[in-house]
């Protein structure tokens, strides 16, 4: 890991126990979200880094969205 909290995609895959295909799916979803797209840093076409702090916030956001989708419809209105 770099001193600034950035990781390579390979490090993310290893640390989070995901495949590269899963990483690419998450990366695309992250890039499409204006609040979290800065988690993926592209240094030209050959290098990609991940700001792990922002990446974790994105994963928490994904988790919350999943939880909301799993709620009964009548409970979604309560918030």
mmCIF file of N, CA and C in Angstrom:
data_model
loop_
_atom_site.group_PDB
_atom_site.id
_atom_site.type_symbol
_atom_site.label_atom_id
_atom_site.label_comp_id
_atom_site.label_asym_id
_atom_site.label_seq_id
_atom_site.Cartn_x
_atom_site.Cartn_y
_atom_site.Cartn_z
ATOM 1 N N UNK A 1 0.853 -1.181 0.000
ATOM 2 C CA UNK A 1 0.000 0.000 0.000
ATOM 3 C C UNK A 1 0.891 1.234 0.000
ATOM 4 N N UNK A 2 0.451 2.216 -0.713
ATOM 5 C CA UNK A 2 1.178 3.483 -0.747
ATOM 6 C C UNK A 2 0.900 4.272 0.529
ATOM 7 N N UNK A 3 1.759 5.200 0.827
ATOM 8 C CA UNK A 3 1.639 5.984 2.047
ATOM 9 C C UNK A 3 0.357 6.817 2.075
ATOM 10 N N UNK A 4 -0.185 7.153 0.914
ATOM 11 C CA UNK A 4 -1.377 8.002 0.860
ATOM 12 C C UNK A 4 -2.682 7.214 0.949
ATOM 13 N N UNK A 5 -2.627 5.921 1.182
ATOM 14 C CA UNK A 5 -3.830 5.115 1.303
ATOM 15 C C UNK A 5 -4.353 4.598 -0.019
ATOM 16 N N UNK A 6 -3.593 4.766 -1.080
ATOM 17 C CA UNK A 6 -3.992 4.252 -2.379
ATOM 18 C C UNK A 6 -3.498 2.825 -2.526
ATOM 19 N N UNK A 7 -4.264 2.038 -3.267
ATOM 20 C CA UNK A 7 -3.881 0.655 -3.554
ATOM 21 C C UNK A 7 -4.060 0.385 -5.035
ATOM 22 N N UNK A 8 -3.403 -0.642 -5.495
ATOM 23 C CA UNK A 8 -3.598 -1.092 -6.871
ATOM 24 C C UNK A 8 -4.833 -1.986 -6.892
ATOM 25 N N UNK A 9 -5.424 -2.192 -8.060
ATOM 26 C CA UNK A 9 -6.556 -3.118 -8.147
ATOM 27 C C UNK A 9 -6.210 -4.522 -7.632
ATOM 28 N N UNK A 10 -5.000 -4.961 -7.892
ATOM 29 C CA UNK A 10 -4.593 -6.285 -7.415
ATOM 30 C C UNK A 10 -4.578 -6.353 -5.892
ATOM 31 N N UNK A 11 -4.117 -5.280 -5.256
ATOM 32 C CA UNK A 11 -4.117 -5.236 -3.791
ATOM 33 C C UNK A 11 -5.543 -5.220 -3.244
ATOM 34 N N UNK A 12 -6.418 -4.480 -3.899
ATOM 35 C CA UNK A 12 -7.827 -4.448 -3.479
ATOM 36 C C UNK A 12 -8.429 -5.845 -3.585
ATOM 37 N N UNK A 13 -8.184 -6.523 -4.696
ATOM 38 C CA UNK A 13 -8.724 -7.875 -4.889
ATOM 39 C C UNK A 13 -8.230 -8.817 -3.799
ATOM 40 N N UNK A 14 -6.954 -8.735 -3.495
ATOM 41 C CA UNK A 14 -6.380 -9.609 -2.476
ATOM 42 C C UNK A 14 -6.936 -9.268 -1.089
ATOM 43 N N UNK A 15 -6.967 -7.997 -0.748
ATOM 44 C CA UNK A 15 -7.399 -7.584 0.590
ATOM 45 C C UNK A 15 -8.892 -7.796 0.833
ATOM 46 N N UNK A 16 -9.705 -7.672 -0.229
ATOM 47 C CA UNK A 16 -11.149 -7.784 -0.077
ATOM 48 C C UNK A 16 -11.680 -9.134 -0.550
ATOM 49 N N UNK A 17 -10.774 -10.017 -0.928
ATOM 50 C CA UNK A 17 -11.124 -11.379 -1.341
ATOM 51 C C UNK A 17 -12.158 -11.380 -2.465
ATOM 52 N N UNK A 18 -11.871 -10.601 -3.492
ATOM 53 C CA UNK A 18 -12.735 -10.557 -4.659
ATOM 54 C C UNK A 18 -11.910 -10.867 -5.908
ATOM 55 N N UNK A 19 -12.599 -11.263 -6.954
ATOM 56 C CA UNK A 19 -11.915 -11.519 -8.219
ATOM 57 C C UNK A 19 -11.724 -10.203 -8.957
ATOM 58 N N UNK A 20 -10.880 -10.241 -9.963
ATOM 59 C CA UNK A 20 -10.655 -9.045 -10.775
ATOM 60 C C UNK A 20 -11.948 -8.666 -11.503
ATOM 61 N N UNK A 21 -12.726 -9.650 -11.929
ATOM 62 C CA UNK A 21 -14.003 -9.363 -12.596
ATOM 63 C C UNK A 21 -14.946 -8.618 -11.648
ATOM 64 N N UNK A 22 -14.997 -9.048 -10.399
ATOM 65 C CA UNK A 22 -15.828 -8.353 -9.413
ATOM 66 C C UNK A 22 -15.318 -6.938 -9.193
ATOM 67 N N UNK A 23 -14.002 -6.785 -9.113
ATOM 68 C CA UNK A 23 -13.438 -5.449 -8.955
ATOM 69 C C UNK A 23 -13.872 -4.544 -10.104
ATOM 70 N N UNK A 24 -13.767 -5.042 -11.346
ATOM 71 C CA UNK A 24 -14.143 -4.218 -12.497
ATOM 72 C C UNK A 24 -15.621 -3.842 -12.453
ATOM 73 N N UNK A 25 -16.470 -4.754 -12.008
ATOM 74 C CA UNK A 25 -17.896 -4.428 -11.869
ATOM 75 C C UNK A 25 -18.107 -3.341 -10.819
ATOM 76 N N UNK A 26 -17.451 -3.496 -9.667
ATOM 77 C CA UNK A 26 -17.562 -2.486 -8.610
ATOM 78 C C UNK A 26 -16.961 -1.158 -9.062
ATOM 79 N N UNK A 27 -15.835 -1.232 -9.747
ATOM 80 C CA UNK A 27 -15.185 -0.009 -10.236
ATOM 81 C C UNK A 27 -16.118 0.755 -11.167
ATOM 82 N N UNK A 28 -16.755 0.069 -12.098
ATOM 83 C CA UNK A 28 -17.665 0.731 -13.026
ATOM 84 C C UNK A 28 -18.835 1.367 -12.287
ATOM 85 N N UNK A 29 -19.358 0.651 -11.294
ATOM 86 C CA UNK A 29 -20.454 1.200 -10.492
ATOM 87 C C UNK A 29 -19.975 2.428 -9.713
ATOM 88 N N UNK A 30 -18.788 2.345 -9.162
ATOM 89 C CA UNK A 30 -18.211 3.461 -8.409
ATOM 90 C C UNK A 30 -18.003 4.674 -9.308
ATOM 91 N N UNK A 31 -17.478 4.453 -10.498
ATOM 92 C CA UNK A 31 -17.230 5.560 -11.427
ATOM 93 C C UNK A 31 -18.520 6.232 -11.888
ATOM 94 N N UNK A 32 -19.616 5.498 -11.875
ATOM 95 C CA UNK A 32 -20.884 6.079 -12.321
ATOM 96 C C UNK A 32 -21.584 6.863 -11.211
ATOM 97 N N UNK A 33 -21.048 6.799 -10.000
ATOM 98 C CA UNK A 33 -21.650 7.502 -8.872
ATOM 99 C C UNK A 33 -20.849 8.776 -8.593
ATOM 100 N N UNK A 34 -21.460 9.953 -8.784
ATOM 101 C CA UNK A 34 -20.725 11.218 -8.607
ATOM 102 C C UNK A 34 -20.123 11.407 -7.211
ATOM 103 N N UNK A 35 -20.719 10.798 -6.200
ATOM 104 C CA UNK A 35 -20.214 10.967 -4.842
ATOM 105 C C UNK A 35 -18.950 10.160 -4.566
ATOM 106 N N UNK A 36 -18.723 9.103 -5.347
ATOM 107 C CA UNK A 36 -17.619 8.193 -5.053
ATOM 108 C C UNK A 36 -16.652 7.981 -6.206
ATOM 109 N N UNK A 37 -16.883 8.607 -7.344
ATOM 110 C CA UNK A 37 -16.032 8.346 -8.513
ATOM 111 C C UNK A 37 -14.570 8.717 -8.289
ATOM 112 N N UNK A 38 -14.296 9.601 -7.340
ATOM 113 C CA UNK A 38 -12.906 9.964 -7.053
ATOM 114 C C UNK A 38 -12.141 8.849 -6.346
ATOM 115 N N UNK A 39 -12.813 7.782 -5.970
ATOM 116 C CA UNK A 39 -12.126 6.646 -5.342
ATOM 117 C C UNK A 39 -11.228 5.927 -6.340
ATOM 118 N N UNK A 40 -11.536 6.064 -7.630
ATOM 119 C CA UNK A 40 -10.748 5.404 -8.668
ATOM 120 C C UNK A 40 -9.894 6.454 -9.368
ATOM 121 N N UNK A 41 -8.593 6.259 -9.288
ATOM 122 C CA UNK A 41 -7.638 7.214 -9.866
ATOM 123 C C UNK A 41 -6.993 6.551 -11.072
ATOM 124 N N UNK A 42 -7.161 7.156 -12.219
ATOM 125 C CA UNK A 42 -6.565 6.616 -13.441
ATOM 126 C C UNK A 42 -5.400 7.504 -13.853
ATOM 127 N N UNK A 43 -4.244 6.900 -13.901
ATOM 128 C CA UNK A 43 -3.041 7.601 -14.325
ATOM 129 C C UNK A 43 -2.766 7.201 -15.767
ATOM 130 N N UNK A 44 -3.485 7.828 -16.680
ATOM 131 C CA UNK A 44 -3.383 7.424 -18.079
ATOM 132 C C UNK A 44 -4.146 6.132 -18.309
ATOM 133 N N UNK A 45 -3.812 5.446 -19.363
ATOM 134 C CA UNK A 45 -4.542 4.227 -19.689
ATOM 135 C C UNK A 45 -3.959 2.970 -19.091
ATOM 136 N N UNK A 46 -2.782 3.060 -18.473
ATOM 137 C CA UNK A 46 -2.108 1.851 -18.015
ATOM 138 C C UNK A 46 -2.151 1.631 -16.510
ATOM 139 N N UNK A 47 -2.322 2.658 -15.747
ATOM 140 C CA UNK A 47 -2.282 2.539 -14.292
ATOM 141 C C UNK A 47 -3.595 2.989 -13.671
ATOM 142 N N UNK A 48 -4.058 2.192 -12.716
ATOM 143 C CA UNK A 48 -5.236 2.543 -11.936
ATOM 144 C C UNK A 48 -4.887 2.357 -10.471
ATOM 145 N N UNK A 49 -5.323 3.293 -9.668
ATOM 146 C CA UNK A 49 -5.158 3.203 -8.224
ATOM 147 C C UNK A 49 -6.521 3.394 -7.576
ATOM 148 N N UNK A 50 -6.636 2.943 -6.345
ATOM 149 C CA UNK A 50 -7.888 3.060 -5.610
ATOM 150 C C UNK A 50 -7.592 3.759 -4.289
ATOM 151 N N UNK A 51 -8.316 4.849 -4.035
ATOM 152 C CA UNK A 51 -8.245 5.532 -2.744
ATOM 153 C C UNK A 51 -9.082 4.687 -1.786
ATOM 154 N N UNK A 52 -8.399 3.922 -0.944
ATOM 155 C CA UNK A 52 -9.106 2.928 -0.132
ATOM 156 C C UNK A 52 -10.117 3.544 0.822
ATOM 157 N N UNK A 53 -9.844 4.700 1.386
ATOM 158 C CA UNK A 53 -10.803 5.326 2.305
ATOM 159 C C UNK A 53 -12.119 5.632 1.596
ATOM 160 N N UNK A 54 -12.033 6.216 0.418
ATOM 161 C CA UNK A 54 -13.249 6.531 -0.331
ATOM 162 C C UNK A 54 -13.899 5.263 -0.876
ATOM 163 N N UNK A 55 -13.089 4.290 -1.242
ATOM 164 C CA UNK A 55 -13.596 2.993 -1.709
ATOM 165 C C UNK A 55 -14.441 2.338 -0.606
ATOM 166 N N UNK A 56 -13.981 2.392 0.629
ATOM 167 C CA UNK A 56 -14.729 1.812 1.738
ATOM 168 C C UNK A 56 -16.047 2.554 1.961
ATOM 169 N N UNK A 57 -16.041 3.863 1.790
ATOM 170 C CA UNK A 57 -17.294 4.616 1.899
ATOM 171 C C UNK A 57 -18.262 4.196 0.802
ATOM 172 N N UNK A 58 -17.733 3.979 -0.390
ATOM 173 C CA UNK A 58 -18.563 3.502 -1.489
ATOM 174 C C UNK A 58 -19.159 2.124 -1.155
ATOM 175 N N UNK A 59 -18.356 1.232 -0.596
ATOM 176 C CA UNK A 59 -18.859 -0.099 -0.233
ATOM 177 C C UNK A 59 -19.926 -0.006 0.850
ATOM 178 N N UNK A 60 -19.754 0.914 1.781
ATOM 179 C CA UNK A 60 -20.798 1.118 2.808
ATOM 180 C C UNK A 60 -22.087 1.629 2.162
ATOM 181 N N UNK A 61 -21.947 2.538 1.207
ATOM 182 C CA UNK A 61 -23.102 3.047 0.472
ATOM 183 C C UNK A 61 -23.805 1.896 -0.252
ATOM 184 N N UNK A 62 -23.043 1.035 -0.932
ATOM 185 C CA UNK A 62 -23.618 -0.121 -1.630
ATOM 186 C C UNK A 62 -24.368 -1.022 -0.649
ATOM 187 N N UNK A 63 -23.767 -1.233 0.503
ATOM 188 C CA UNK A 63 -24.381 -2.075 1.516
ATOM 189 C C UNK A 63 -25.708 -1.483 1.989
ATOM 190 N N UNK A 64 -25.725 -0.182 2.215
ATOM 191 C CA UNK A 64 -26.963 0.487 2.646
ATOM 192 C C UNK A 64 -28.032 0.400 1.562
ATOM 193 N N UNK A 65 -27.648 0.580 0.308
ATOM 194 C CA UNK A 65 -28.612 0.474 -0.788
ATOM 195 C C UNK A 65 -29.176 -0.940 -0.874
ATOM 196 N N UNK A 66 -28.340 -1.931 -0.667
ATOM 197 C CA UNK A 66 -28.789 -3.327 -0.663
ATOM 198 C C UNK A 66 -29.777 -3.553 0.476
ATOM 199 N N UNK A 67 -29.445 -3.027 1.657
ATOM 200 C CA UNK A 67 -30.334 -3.182 2.816
ATOM 201 C C UNK A 67 -31.698 -2.556 2.539
ATOM 202 N N UNK A 68 -31.705 -1.392 1.944
ATOM 203 C CA UNK A 68 -32.960 -0.706 1.634
ATOM 204 C C UNK A 68 -33.788 -1.524 0.652
ATOM 205 N N UNK A 69 -33.131 -2.082 -0.361
ATOM 206 C CA UNK A 69 -33.863 -2.898 -1.341
ATOM 207 C C UNK A 69 -34.461 -4.145 -0.718
ATOM 208 N N UNK A 70 -33.864 -4.639 0.367
ATOM 209 C CA UNK A 70 -34.347 -5.860 1.004
ATOM 210 C C UNK A 70 -35.489 -5.625 1.983
ATOM 211 N N UNK A 71 -35.704 -4.368 2.354
ATOM 212 C CA UNK A 71 -36.780 -4.062 3.303
ATOM 213 C C UNK A 71 -38.144 -4.317 2.683
ATOM 214 N N UNK A 72 -39.090 -4.605 3.547
ATOM 215 C CA UNK A 72 -40.474 -4.684 3.094
ATOM 216 C C UNK A 72 -40.880 -3.306 2.560
ATOM 217 N N UNK A 73 -41.708 -3.254 1.516
ATOM 218 C CA UNK A 73 -42.099 -1.968 0.936
ATOM 219 C C UNK A 73 -42.707 -0.991 1.942
ATOM 220 N N UNK A 74 -43.507 -1.474 2.876
ATOM 221 C CA UNK A 74 -44.127 -0.563 3.836
ATOM 222 C C UNK A 74 -43.104 0.011 4.824
ATOM 223 N N UNK A 75 -41.965 -0.640 5.027
ATOM 224 C CA UNK A 75 -40.932 -0.118 5.923
ATOM 225 C C UNK A 75 -40.061 0.926 5.268
ATOM 226 N N UNK A 76 -39.994 0.935 3.955
ATOM 227 C CA UNK A 76 -39.162 1.907 3.239
ATOM 228 C C UNK A 76 -39.630 3.329 3.455
ATOM 229 N N UNK A 77 -40.893 3.522 3.716
ATOM 230 C CA UNK A 77 -41.464 4.854 3.869
ATOM 231 C C UNK A 77 -41.162 5.452 5.244
ATOM 232 N N UNK A 78 -40.751 4.657 6.209
ATOM 233 C CA UNK A 78 -40.619 5.088 7.589
ATOM 234 C C UNK A 78 -39.464 6.073 7.807
ATOM 235 N N UNK A 79 -38.408 6.012 7.052
ATOM 236 C CA UNK A 79 -37.222 6.846 7.279
ATOM 237 C C UNK A 79 -37.573 8.258 7.224
#
